[in-house]
JSON list of C-alpha atoms in Angstrom, two decimals:
[
{"chain": "A", "resi": 1, "resn": "UNK", "atom": "CA", "xyz": [1.99, -14.14, -14.75]},
{"chain": "A", "resi": 2, "resn": "UNK", "atom": "CA", "xyz": [1.55, -12.39, -11.39]},
{"chain": "A", "resi": 3, "resn": "UNK", "atom": "CA", "xyz": [-0.41, -8.65, -10.95]},
{"chain": "A", "resi": 4, "resn": "UNK", "atom": "CA", "xyz": [2.58, -7.31, -9.84]},
{"chain": "A", "resi": 5, "resn": "UNK", "atom": "CA", "xyz": [5.98, -9.52, -9.92]},
{"chain": "A", "resi": 6, "resn": "UNK", "atom": "CA", "xyz": [9.15, -8.06, -8.28]},
{"chain": "A", "resi": 7, "resn": "UNK", "atom": "CA", "xyz": [12.72, -9.05, -7.67]},
{"chain": "A", "resi": 8, "resn": "UNK", "atom": "CA", "xyz": [12.31, -10.69, -4.24]},
{"chain": "A", "resi": 9, "resn": "UNK", "atom": "CA", "xyz": [15.56, -9.36, -2.70]},
{"chain": "A", "resi": 10, "resn": "UNK", "atom": "CA", "xyz": [17.18, -8.74, -0.21]},
{"chain": "A", "resi": 11, "resn": "UNK", "atom": "CA", "xyz": [19.44, -6.36, -1.62]},
{"chain": "A", "resi": 12, "resn": "UNK", "atom": "CA", "xyz": [22.52, -5.62, 0.49]},
{"chain": "A", "resi": 13, "resn": "UNK", "atom": "CA", "xyz": [24.34, -2.82, -1.04]},
{"chain": "A", "resi": 14, "resn": "UNK", "atom": "CA", "xyz": [27.68, -0.97, 0.03]},
{"chain": "A", "resi": 15, "resn": "UNK", "atom": "CA", "xyz": [27.20, 2.87, 0.55]},
{"chain": "A", "resi": 16, "resn": "UNK", "atom": "CA", "xyz": [27.37, 5.08, -2.34]},
{"chain": "A", "resi": 17, "resn": "UNK", "atom": "CA", "xyz": [26.74, 1.86, -4.56]},
{"chain": "A", "resi": 18, "resn": "UNK", "atom": "CA", "xyz": [24.20, 1.92, -7.32]},
{"chain": "A", "resi": 19, "resn": "UNK", "atom": "CA", "xyz": [21.15, -0.66, -7.45]},
{"chain": "A", "resi": 20, "resn": "UNK", "atom": "CA", "xyz": [18.21, -1.16, -9.53]},
{"chain": "A", "resi": 21, "resn": "UNK", "atom": "CA", "xyz": [14.91, -2.67, -9.07]},
{"chain": "A", "resi": 22, "resn": "UNK", "atom": "CA", "xyz": [12.80, -4.24, -11.37]},
{"chain": "A", "resi": 23, "resn": "UNK", "atom": "CA", "xyz": [8.76, -4.75, -11.74]},
{"chain": "A", "resi": 24, "resn": "UNK", "atom": "CA", "xyz": [6.67, -6.71, -13.89]},
{"chain": "A", "resi": 25, "resn": "UNK", "atom": "CA", "xyz": [2.55, -6.05, -14.44]},
{"chain": "A", "resi": 26, "resn": "UNK", "atom": "CA", "xyz": [0.33, -8.11, -16.02]},
{"chain": "A", "resi": 27, "resn": "UNK", "atom": "CA", "xyz": [-2.60, -5.48, -16.95]},
{"chain": "A", "resi": 28, "resn": "UNK", "atom": "CA", "xyz": [-1.13, -3.96, -20.45]},
{"chain": "A", "resi": 29, "resn": "UNK", "atom": "CA", "xyz": [-4.32, -1.49, -19.73]},
{"chain": "A", "resi": 30, "resn": "UNK", "atom": "CA", "xyz": [-2.59, -0.04, -16.96]},
{"chain": "A", "resi": 31, "resn": "UNK", "atom": "CA", "xyz": [-1.27, 3.84, -17.68]},
{"chain": "A", "resi": 32, "resn": "UNK", "atom": "CA", "xyz": [0.22, 4.83, -14.25]},
{"chain": "A", "resi": 33, "resn": "UNK", "atom": "CA", "xyz": [2.85, 3.30, -12.11]},
{"chain": "A", "resi": 34, "resn": "UNK", "atom": "CA", "xyz": [4.35, 3.68, -8.58]},
{"chain": "A", "resi": 35, "resn": "UNK", "atom": "CA", "xyz": [7.32, 3.17, -6.66]},
{"chain": "A", "resi": 36, "resn": "UNK", "atom": "CA", "xyz": [6.52, 3.48, -2.80]},
{"chain": "A", "resi": 37, "resn": "UNK", "atom": "CA", "xyz": [8.90, 2.85, -0.21]},
{"chain": "A", "resi": 38, "resn": "UNK", "atom": "CA", "xyz": [7.72, 1.38, 3.23]},
{"chain": "A", "resi": 39, "resn": "UNK", "atom": "CA", "xyz": [10.07, 1.44, 6.31]},
{"chain": "A", "resi": 40, "resn": "UNK", "atom": "CA", "xyz": [9.42, -1.62, 8.55]},
{"chain": "A", "resi": 41, "resn": "UNK", "atom": "CA", "xyz": [6.10, -1.33, 10.63]},
{"chain": "A", "resi": 42, "resn": "UNK", "atom": "CA", "xyz": [5.27, 1.79, 9.36]},
{"chain": "A", "resi": 43, "resn": "UNK", "atom": "CA", "xyz": [2.96, 3.05, 5.90]},
{"chain": "A", "resi": 44, "resn": "UNK", "atom": "CA", "xyz": [3.71, 2.96, 2.53]},
{"chain": "A", "resi": 45, "resn": "UNK", "atom": "CA", "xyz": [5.00, 6.26, 1.35]},
{"chain": "A", "resi": 46, "resn": "UNK", "atom": "CA", "xyz": [5.03, 7.47, -2.52]},
{"chain": "A", "resi": 47, "resn": "UNK", "atom": "CA", "xyz": [8.49, 7.69, -3.97]},
{"chain": "A", "resi": 48, "resn": "UNK", "atom": "CA", "xyz": [7.64, 8.38, -7.44]},
{"chain": "A", "resi": 49, "resn": "UNK", "atom": "CA", "xyz": [5.22, 8.48, -10.03]},
{"chain": "A", "resi": 50, "resn": "UNK", "atom": "CA", "xyz": [5.35, 7.36, -13.29]},
{"chain": "A", "resi": 51, "resn": "UNK", "atom": "CA", "xyz": [3.15, 7.97, -16.14]},
{"chain": "A", "resi": 52, "resn": "UNK", "atom": "CA", "xyz": [4.74, 8.02, -19.17]},
{"chain": "A", "resi": 53, "resn": "UNK", "atom": "CA", "xyz": [8.72, 6.68, -20.20]},
{"chain": "A", "resi": 54, "resn": "UNK", "atom": "CA", "xyz": [10.32, 7.33, -17.15]},
{"chain": "A", "resi": 55, "resn": "UNK", "atom": "CA", "xyz": [10.76, 9.90, -14.23]},
{"chain": "A", "resi": 56, "resn": "UNK", "atom": "CA", "xyz": [13.94, 11.08, -12.47]},
{"chain": "A", "resi": 57, "resn": "UNK", "atom": "CA", "xyz": [14.13, 13.11, -8.84]},
{"chain": "A", "resi": 58, "resn": "UNK", "atom": "CA", "xyz": [17.54, 13.73, -7.90]},
{"chain": "A", "resi": 59, "resn": "UNK", "atom": "CA", "xyz": [19.01, 10.03, -6.98]},
{"chain": "A", "resi": 60, "resn": "UNK", "atom": "CA", "xyz": [16.24, 7.96, -8.00]},
{"chain": "A", "resi": 61, "resn": "UNK", "atom": "CA", "xyz": [15.27, 7.00, -12.07]},
{"chain": "A", "resi": 62, "resn": "UNK", "atom": "CA", "xyz": [12.29, 5.11, -12.75]},
{"chain": "A", "resi": 63, "resn": "UNK", "atom": "CA", "xyz": [11.61, 3.69, -16.20]},
{"chain": "A", "resi": 64, "resn": "UNK", "atom": "CA", "xyz": [8.63, 2.41, -18.17]},
{"chain": "A", "resi": 65, "resn": "UNK", "atom": "CA", "xyz": [8.45, 0.01, -21.09]},
{"chain": "A", "resi": 66, "resn": "UNK", "atom": "CA", "xyz": [5.20, -0.86, -21.92]},
{"chain": "A", "resi": 67, "resn": "UNK", "atom": "CA", "xyz": [6.43, -3.19, -24.73]},
{"chain": "A", "resi": 68, "resn": "UNK", "atom": "CA", "xyz": [7.65, -5.37, -22.33]},
{"chain": "A", "resi": 69, "resn": "UNK", "atom": "CA", "xyz": [5.18, -3.95, -19.68]},
{"chain": "A", "resi": 70, "resn": "UNK", "atom": "CA", "xyz": [8.28, -3.57, -17.00]},
{"chain": "A", "resi": 71, "resn": "UNK", "atom": "CA", "xyz": [9.06, -0.92, -14.83]},
{"chain": "A", "resi": 72, "resn": "UNK", "atom": "CA", "xyz": [12.27, -0.28, -13.35]},
{"chain": "A", "resi": 73, "resn": "UNK", "atom": "CA", "xyz": [13.61, 2.00, -10.04]},
{"chain": "A", "resi": 74, "resn": "UNK", "atom": "CA", "xyz": [17.18, 2.81, -10.15]},
{"chain": "A", "resi": 75, "resn": "UNK", "atom": "CA", "xyz": [18.89, 4.49, -7.10]},
{"chain": "A", "resi": 76, "resn": "UNK", "atom": "CA", "xyz": [22.40, 6.05, -7.36]},
{"chain": "A", "resi": 77, "resn": "UNK", "atom": "CA", "xyz": [24.81, 6.95, -4.75]},
{"chain": "A", "resi": 78, "resn": "UNK", "atom": "CA", "xyz": [22.54, 4.66, -1.86]},
{"chain": "A", "resi": 79, "resn": "UNK", "atom": "CA", "xyz": [22.56, 6.21, 1.27]},
{"chain": "A", "resi": 80, "resn": "UNK", "atom": "CA", "xyz": [22.20, 4.31, 4.94]},
{"chain": "A", "resi": 81, "resn": "UNK", "atom": "CA", "xyz": [18.73, 6.55, 4.85]},
{"chain": "A", "resi": 82, "resn": "UNK", "atom": "CA", "xyz": [17.73, 4.66, 1.90]},
{"chain": "A", "resi": 83, "resn": "UNK", "atom": "CA", "xyz": [17.29, 1.17, 3.56]},
{"chain": "A", "resi": 84, "resn": "UNK", "atom": "CA", "xyz": [13.60, 0.20, 3.33]},
{"chain": "A", "resi": 85, "resn": "UNK", "atom": "CA", "xyz": [11.18, -2.30, 1.10]},
{"chain": "A", "resi": 86, "resn": "UNK", "atom": "CA", "xyz": [10.34, -1.01, -2.16]},
{"chain": "A", "resi": 87, "resn": "UNK", "atom": "CA", "xyz": [7.30, -1.49, -3.31]},
{"chain": "A", "resi": 88, "resn": "UNK", "atom": "CA", "xyz": [5.47, -1.32, -7.16]},
{"chain": "A", "resi": 89, "resn": "UNK", "atom": "CA", "xyz": [2.49, -0.54, -7.36]},
{"chain": "A", "resi": 90, "resn": "UNK", "atom": "CA", "xyz": [-0.30, -0.50, -10.16]},
{"chain": "A", "resi": 91, "resn": "UNK", "atom": "CA", "xyz": [-3.18, 1.43, -9.94]},
{"chain": "A", "resi": 92, "resn": "UNK", "atom": "CA", "xyz": [-6.59, -0.80, -11.21]},
{"chain": "A", "resi": 93, "resn": "UNK", "atom": "CA", "xyz": [-9.99, 0.66, -12.27]},
{"chain": "A", "resi": 94, "resn": "UNK", "atom": "CA", "xyz": [-12.53, 0.55, -9.47]},
{"chain": "A", "resi": 95, "resn": "UNK", "atom": "CA", "xyz": [-15.35, 1.87, -11.01]},
{"chain": "A", "resi": 96, "resn": "UNK", "atom": "CA", "xyz": [-16.54, 5.02, -10.81]},
{"chain": "A", "resi": 97, "resn": "UNK", "atom": "CA", "xyz": [-13.53, 7.11, -10.96]},
{"chain": "A", "resi": 98, "resn": "UNK", "atom": "CA", "xyz": [-11.98, 5.43, -8.37]},
{"chain": "A", "resi": 99, "resn": "UNK", "atom": "CA", "xyz": [-8.48, 3.11, -8.46]},
{"chain": "A", "resi": 100, "resn": "UNK", "atom": "CA", "xyz": [-7.35, 0.62, -6.17]},
{"chain": "A", "resi": 101, "resn": "UNK", "atom": "CA", "xyz": [-3.86, -0.24, -5.49]},
{"chain": "A", "resi": 102, "resn": "UNK", "atom": "CA", "xyz": [-1.91, -3.46, -6.52]},
{"chain": "A", "resi": 103, "resn": "UNK", "atom": "CA", "xyz": [1.12, -4.09, -4.78]},
{"chain": "A", "resi": 104, "resn": "UNK", "atom": "CA", "xyz": [3.99, -5.92, -5.32]},
{"chain": "A", "resi": 105, "resn": "UNK", "atom": "CA", "xyz": [5.56, -8.05, -2.62]},
{"chain": "A", "resi": 106, "resn": "UNK", "atom": "CA", "xyz": [8.39, -5.35, -2.32]},
{"chain": "A", "resi": 107, "resn": "UNK", "atom": "CA", "xyz": [12.03, -5.38, -3.01]},
{"chain": "A", "resi": 108, "resn": "UNK", "atom": "CA", "xyz": [13.81, -4.96, 0.42]},
{"chain": "A", "resi": 109, "resn": "UNK", "atom": "CA", "xyz": [17.46, -2.88, 0.49]},
{"chain": "A", "resi": 110, "resn": "UNK", "atom": "CA", "xyz": [20.09, -2.98, 3.03]},
{"chain": "A", "resi": 111, "resn": "UNK", "atom": "CA", "xyz": [22.48, -0.34, 2.25]},
{"chain": "A", "resi": 112, "resn": "UNK", "atom": "CA", "xyz": [25.37, -1.55, 4.42]},
{"chain": "A", "resi": 113, "resn": "UNK", "atom": "CA", "xyz": [28.24, 1.37, 5.75]},
{"chain": "B", "resi": 1, "resn": "UNK", "atom": "CA", "xyz": [-0.99, 17.71, 2.23]},
{"chain": "B", "resi": 2, "resn": "UNK", "atom": "CA", "xyz": [-3.56, 15.52, 2.70]},
{"chain": "B", "resi": 3, "resn": "UNK", "atom": "CA", "xyz": [-3.91, 13.50, 5.82]},
{"chain": "B", "resi": 4, "resn": "UNK", "atom": "CA", "xyz": [-5.56, 10.46, 6.57]},
{"chain": "B", "resi": 5, "resn": "UNK", "atom": "CA", "xyz": [-5.38, 9.89, 10.39]},
{"chain": "B", "resi": 6, "resn": "UNK", "atom": "CA", "xyz": [-5.81, 6.66, 11.39]},
{"chain": "B", "resi": 7, "resn": "UNK", "atom": "CA", "xyz": [-5.92, 5.14, 15.08]},
{"chain": "B", "resi": 8, "resn": "UNK", "atom": "CA", "xyz": [-5.16, 3.21, 17.02]},
{"chain": "B", "resi": 9, "resn": "UNK", "atom": "CA", "xyz": [-1.90, 2.63, 15.95]},
{"chain": "B", "resi": 10, "resn": "UNK", "atom": "CA", "xyz": [-1.90, -0.30, 17.93]},
{"chain": "B", "resi": 11, "resn": "UNK", "atom": "CA", "xyz": [-4.09, -3.05, 19.83]},
{"chain": "B", "resi": 12, "resn": "UNK", "atom": "CA", "xyz": [-3.99, -5.85, 21.81]},
{"chain": "B", "resi": 13, "resn": "UNK", "atom": "CA", "xyz": [-7.06, -7.86, 22.31]},
{"chain": "B", "resi": 14, "resn": "UNK", "atom": "CA", "xyz": [-8.40, -10.36, 23.39]},
{"chain": "B", "resi": 15, "resn": "UNK", "atom": "CA", "xyz": [-9.40, -13.65, 21.23]},
{"chain": "B", "resi": 16, "resn": "UNK", "atom": "CA", "xyz": [-13.17, -12.92, 20.41]},
{"chain": "B", "resi": 17, "resn": "UNK", "atom": "CA", "xyz": [-13.42, -9.59, 21.13]},
{"chain": "B", "resi": 18, "resn": "UNK", "atom": "CA", "xyz": [-14.36, -6.93, 18.87]},
{"chain": "B", "resi": 19, "resn": "UNK", "atom": "CA", "xyz": [-11.71, -4.16, 17.98]},
{"chain": "B", "resi": 20, "resn": "UNK", "atom": "CA", "xyz": [-12.84, -0.99, 15.42]},
{"chain": "B", "resi": 21, "resn": "UNK", "atom": "CA", "xyz": [-10.19, 0.94, 13.52]},
{"chain": "B", "resi": 22, "resn": "UNK", "atom": "CA", "xyz": [-10.61, 4.35, 12.61]},
{"chain": "B", "resi": 23, "resn": "UNK", "atom": "CA", "xyz": [-9.29, 6.24, 9.97]},
{"chain": "B", "resi": 24, "resn": "UNK", "atom": "CA", "xyz": [-10.34, 10.04, 9.23]},
{"chain": "B", "resi": 25, "resn": "UNK", "atom": "CA", "xyz": [-9.38, 12.49, 6.14]},
{"chain": "B", "resi": 26, "resn": "UNK", "atom": "CA", "xyz": [-8.14, 15.81, 7.26]},
{"chain": "B", "resi": 27, "resn": "UNK", "atom": "CA", "xyz": [-8.63, 18.62, 5.19]},
{"chain": "B", "resi": 28, "resn": "UNK", "atom": "CA", "xyz": [-10.35, 16.30, 2.14]},
{"chain": "B", "resi": 29, "resn": "UNK", "atom": "CA", "xyz": [-13.34, 14.16, 1.55]},
{"chain": "B", "resi": 30, "resn": "UNK", "atom": "CA", "xyz": [-12.31, 10.82, 1.00]},
{"chain": "B", "resi": 31, "resn": "UNK", "atom": "CA", "xyz": [-15.14, 9.28, -1.19]},
{"chain": "B", "resi": 32, "resn": "UNK", "atom": "CA", "xyz": [-13.88, 6.19, -1.26]},
{"chain": "B", "resi": 33, "resn": "UNK", "atom": "CA", "xyz": [-11.27, 4.61, 1.09]},
{"chain": "B", "resi": 34, "resn": "UNK", "atom": "CA", "xyz": [-9.50, 1.39, 0.64]},
{"chain": "B", "resi": 35, "resn": "UNK", "atom": "CA", "xyz": [-8.76, -0.90, 3.36]},
{"chain": "B", "resi": 36, "resn": "UNK", "atom": "CA", "xyz": [-5.62, -3.64, 3.74]},
{"chain": "B", "resi": 37, "resn": "UNK", "atom": "CA", "xyz": [-3.88, -6.34, 5.37]},
{"chain": "B", "resi": 38, "resn": "UNK", "atom": "CA", "xyz": [-0.35, -6.70, 5.54]},
{"chain": "B", "resi": 39, "resn": "UNK", "atom": "CA", "xyz": [1.11, -9.99, 7.29]},
{"chain": "B", "resi": 40, "resn": "UNK", "atom": "CA", "xyz": [4.62, -10.06, 8.28]},
{"chain": "B", "resi": 41, "resn": "UNK", "atom": "CA", "xyz": [7.09, -10.31, 5.00]},
{"chain": "B", "resi": 42, "resn": "UNK", "atom": "CA", "xyz": [3.98, -10.34, 2.91]},
{"chain": "B", "resi": 43, "resn": "UNK", "atom": "CA", "xyz": [2.53, -7.31, 0.43]},
{"chain": "B", "resi": 44, "resn": "UNK", "atom": "CA", "xyz": [-0.03, -5.40, 1.26]},
{"chain": "B", "resi": 45, "resn": "UNK", "atom": "CA", "xyz": [-3.39, -6.82, 0.30]},
{"chain": "B", "resi": 46, "resn": "UNK", "atom": "CA", "xyz": [-6.61, -5.25, -0.36]},
{"chain": "B", "resi": 47, "resn": "UNK", "atom": "CA", "xyz": [-9.43, -6.38, 1.96]},
{"chain": "B", "resi": 48, "resn": "UNK", "atom": "CA", "xyz": [-12.08, -4.24, 0.83]},
{"chain": "B", "resi": 49, "resn": "UNK", "atom": "CA", "xyz": [-13.40, -0.75, -0.94]},
{"chain": "B", "resi": 50, "resn": "UNK", "atom": "CA", "xyz": [-15.38, 1.80, 0.70]},
{"chain": "B", "resi": 51, "resn": "UNK", "atom": "CA", "xyz": [-17.55, 4.45, -0.58]},
{"chain": "B", "resi": 52, "resn": "UNK", "atom": "CA", "xyz": [-19.36, 6.87, 1.46]},
{"chain": "B", "resi": 53, "resn": "UNK", "atom": "CA", "xyz": [-23.26, 6.16, 1.89]},
{"chain": "B", "resi": 54, "resn": "UNK", "atom": "CA", "xyz": [-23.33, 2.57, 0.31]},
{"chain": "B", "resi": 55, "resn": "UNK", "atom": "CA", "xyz": [-21.73, -0.89, 0.99]},
{"chain": "B", "resi": 56, "resn": "UNK", "atom": "CA", "xyz": [-18.30, -1.90, 0.94]},
{"chain": "B", "resi": 57, "resn": "UNK", "atom": "CA", "xyz": [-17.41, -3.78, -1.91]},
{"chain": "B", "resi": 58, "resn": "UNK", "atom": "CA", "xyz": [-15.19, -6.79, -0.77]},
{"chain": "B", "resi": 59, "resn": "UNK", "atom": "CA", "xyz": [-12.52, -8.74, -2.20]},
{"chain": "B", "resi": 60, "resn": "UNK", "atom": "CA", "xyz": [-12.49, -12.44, -2.68]},
{"chain": "B", "resi": 61, "resn": "UNK", "atom": "CA", "xyz": [-11.71, -14.82, 0.55]},
{"chain": "B", "resi": 62, "resn": "UNK", "atom": "CA", "xyz": [-12.86, -11.68, 2.80]},
{"chain": "B", "resi": 63, "resn": "UNK", "atom": "CA", "xyz": [-15.71, -12.03, 5.01]},
{"chain": "B", "resi": 64, "resn": "UNK", "atom": "CA", "xyz": [-18.03, -9.71, 5.22]},
{"chain": "B", "resi": 65, "resn": "UNK", "atom": "CA", "xyz": [-19.57, -10.29, 8.22]},
{"chain": "B", "resi": 66, "resn": "UNK", "atom": "CA", "xyz": [-16.38, -10.44, 10.05]},
{"chain": "B", "resi": 67, "resn": "UNK", "atom": "CA", "xyz": [-14.70, -7.45, 8.83]},
{"chain": "B", "resi": 68, "resn": "UNK", "atom": "CA", "xyz": [-17.42, -4.95, 8.83]},
{"chain": "B", "resi": 69, "resn": "UNK", "atom": "CA", "xyz": [-16.95, -1.45, 7.07]},
{"chain": "B", "resi": 70, "resn": "UNK", "atom": "CA", "xyz": [-18.67, 1.66, 7.44]},
{"chain": "B", "resi": 71, "resn": "UNK", "atom": "CA", "xyz": [-18.18, 5.11, 5.52]},
{"chain": "B", "resi": 72, "resn": "UNK", "atom": "CA", "xyz": [-21.46, 7.28, 7.00]},
{"chain": "B", "resi": 73, "resn": "UNK", "atom": "CA", "xyz": [-19.50, 10.28, 6.08]},
{"chain": "B", "resi": 74, "resn": "UNK", "atom": "CA", "xyz": [-16.76, 11.44, 3.71]},
{"chain": "B", "resi": 75, "resn": "UNK", "atom": "CA", "xyz": [-14.42, 12.18, 6.35]},
{"chain": "B", "resi": 76, "resn": "UNK", "atom": "CA", "xyz": [-14.32, 8.79, 8.22]},
{"chain": "B", "resi": 77, "resn": "UNK", "atom": "CA", "xyz": [-14.29, 5.15, 7.76]},
{"chain": "B", "resi": 78, "resn": "UNK", "atom": "CA", "xyz": [-14.03, 2.57, 10.26]},
{"chain": "B", "resi": 79, "resn": "UNK", "atom": "CA", "xyz": [-13.16, -1.25, 9.63]},
{"chain": "B", "resi": 80, "resn": "UNK", "atom": "CA", "xyz": [-14.69, -3.30, 12.94]},
{"chain": "B", "resi": 81, "resn": "UNK", "atom": "CA", "xyz": [-12.89, -7.18, 12.73]},
{"chain": "B", "resi": 82, "resn": "UNK", "atom": "CA", "xyz": [-15.50, -8.52, 14.90]},
{"chain": "B", "resi": 83, "resn": "UNK", "atom": "CA", "xyz": [-15.05, -11.82, 16.97]},
{"chain": "B", "resi": 84, "resn": "UNK", "atom": "CA", "xyz": [-10.81, -11.53, 16.35]},
{"chain": "B", "resi": 85, "resn": "UNK", "atom": "CA", "xyz": [-8.87, -14.84, 16.46]},
{"chain": "B", "resi": 86, "resn": "UNK", "atom": "CA", "xyz": [-4.98, -14.94, 16.65]},
{"chain": "B", "resi": 87, "resn": "UNK", "atom": "CA", "xyz": [-4.91, -15.23, 12.90]},
{"chain": "B", "resi": 88, "resn": "UNK", "atom": "CA", "xyz": [-6.43, -12.00, 12.05]},
{"chain": "B", "resi": 89, "resn": "UNK", "atom": "CA", "xyz": [-3.34, -10.60, 13.51]},
{"chain": "B", "resi": 90, "resn": "UNK", "atom": "CA", "xyz": [-2.02, -8.19, 11.31]},
{"chain": "B", "resi": 91, "resn": "UNK", "atom": "CA", "xyz": [-0.92, -4.53, 9.75]},
{"chain": "B", "resi": 92, "resn": "UNK", "atom": "CA", "xyz": [-4.38, -3.10, 9.08]},
{"chain": "B", "resi": 93, "resn": "UNK", "atom": "CA", "xyz": [-4.38, 0.23, 6.87]},
{"chain": "B", "resi": 94, "resn": "UNK", "atom": "CA", "xyz": [-6.29, 2.46, 5.16]},
{"chain": "B", "resi": 95, "resn": "UNK", "atom": "CA", "xyz": [-6.04, 4.71, 2.09]},
{"chain": "B", "resi": 96, "resn": "UNK", "atom": "CA", "xyz": [-7.74, 7.16, 0.55]},
{"chain": "B", "resi": 97, "resn": "UNK", "atom": "CA", "xyz": [-7.75, 8.57, -3.05]},
{"chain": "B", "resi": 98, "resn": "UNK", "atom": "CA", "xyz": [-7.24, 12.54, -2.54]},
{"chain": "B", "resi": 99, "resn": "UNK", "atom": "CA", "xyz": [-7.46, 13.39, -6.19]},
{"chain": "B", "resi": 100, "resn": "UNK", "atom": "CA", "xyz": [-6.93, 12.90, -9.68]},
{"chain": "B", "resi": 101, "resn": "UNK", "atom": "CA", "xyz": [-3.92, 11.18, -11.36]},
{"chain": "B", "resi": 102, "resn": "UNK", "atom": "CA", "xyz": [-4.23, 8.60, -8.66]},
{"chain": "B", "resi": 103, "resn": "UNK", "atom": "CA", "xyz": [-3.34, 11.01, -5.72]},
{"chain": "B", "resi": 104, "resn": "UNK", "atom": "CA", "xyz": [-3.31, 8.54, -2.81]},
{"chain": "B", "resi": 105, "resn": "UNK", "atom": "CA", "xyz": [-2.48, 9.06, 0.81]},
{"chain": "B", "resi": 106, "resn": "UNK", "atom": "CA", "xyz": [-2.33, 6.04, 3.48]},
{"chain": "B", "resi": 107, "resn": "UNK", "atom": "CA", "xyz": [-2.96, 6.14, 7.02]},
{"chain": "B", "resi": 108, "resn": "UNK", "atom": "CA", "xyz": [-0.58, 5.44, 9.52]},
{"chain": "B", "resi": 109, "resn": "UNK", "atom": "CA", "xyz": [-1.74, 1.98, 9.72]},
{"chain": "B", "resi": 110, "resn": "UNK", "atom": "CA", "xyz": [-3.34, -0.34, 13.13]},
{"chain": "B", "resi": 111, "resn": "UNK", "atom": "CA", "xyz": [-1.14, -3.21, 14.23]},
{"chain": "B", "resi": 112, "resn": "UNK", "atom": "CA", "xyz": [-3.35, -5.71, 15.93]},
{"chain": "B", "resi": 113, "resn": "UNK", "atom": "CA", "xyz": [-2.03, -8.63, 17.84]},
{"chain": "B", "resi": 114, "resn": "UNK", "atom": "CA", "xyz": [-5.27, -10.95, 19.09]},
{"chain": "B", "resi": 115, "resn": "UNK", "atom": "CA", "xyz": [-3.95, -13.14, 22.18]}
]
């Protein structure tokens, strides 16, 4: 299994729709997970952190299933501005208290008027 | 919040020349800086991890003599692409861990085009 694997997309959804992205990870020791958003030709920006079973922030909900090594991101009431690539990110131990990030390839979302 | 300033944001250079990319941490000390590369429609791939005052750790397949990393201070890390070739054209981005609980901040990235 690849370290971090995501739905390839692209997802083309109408405004107001609910869309869900999935991500699986291979390192069973991972404790925390992130969803980042990356706009075209820009740096990734943190969207949500997931430390326990899940996290909710407004229209965004992230869920974690440790047994299945599976993370999901749910976006409700999609807005045009949600169009971006969503990256599933898993930290790994680089040693000496630092942690490198392993990125999934990302799932592209296009919200259509 | 913590900011990592990266420049240049865009650079075009001729084959065979060298390009230096700088990342500065503003208002915090970056003991560790991560350097990533992203080709079009691909994921960010870690190239190397730089630690202040010591040699960088390179990922497998990344040539340390081609991608020189210097992290001489707690607020500055540089990546120099030496003898650049067109296949080095990519989006280079740095990231620093800003604290506990895996807090990270990314630079704004450098788009390198080698002609």
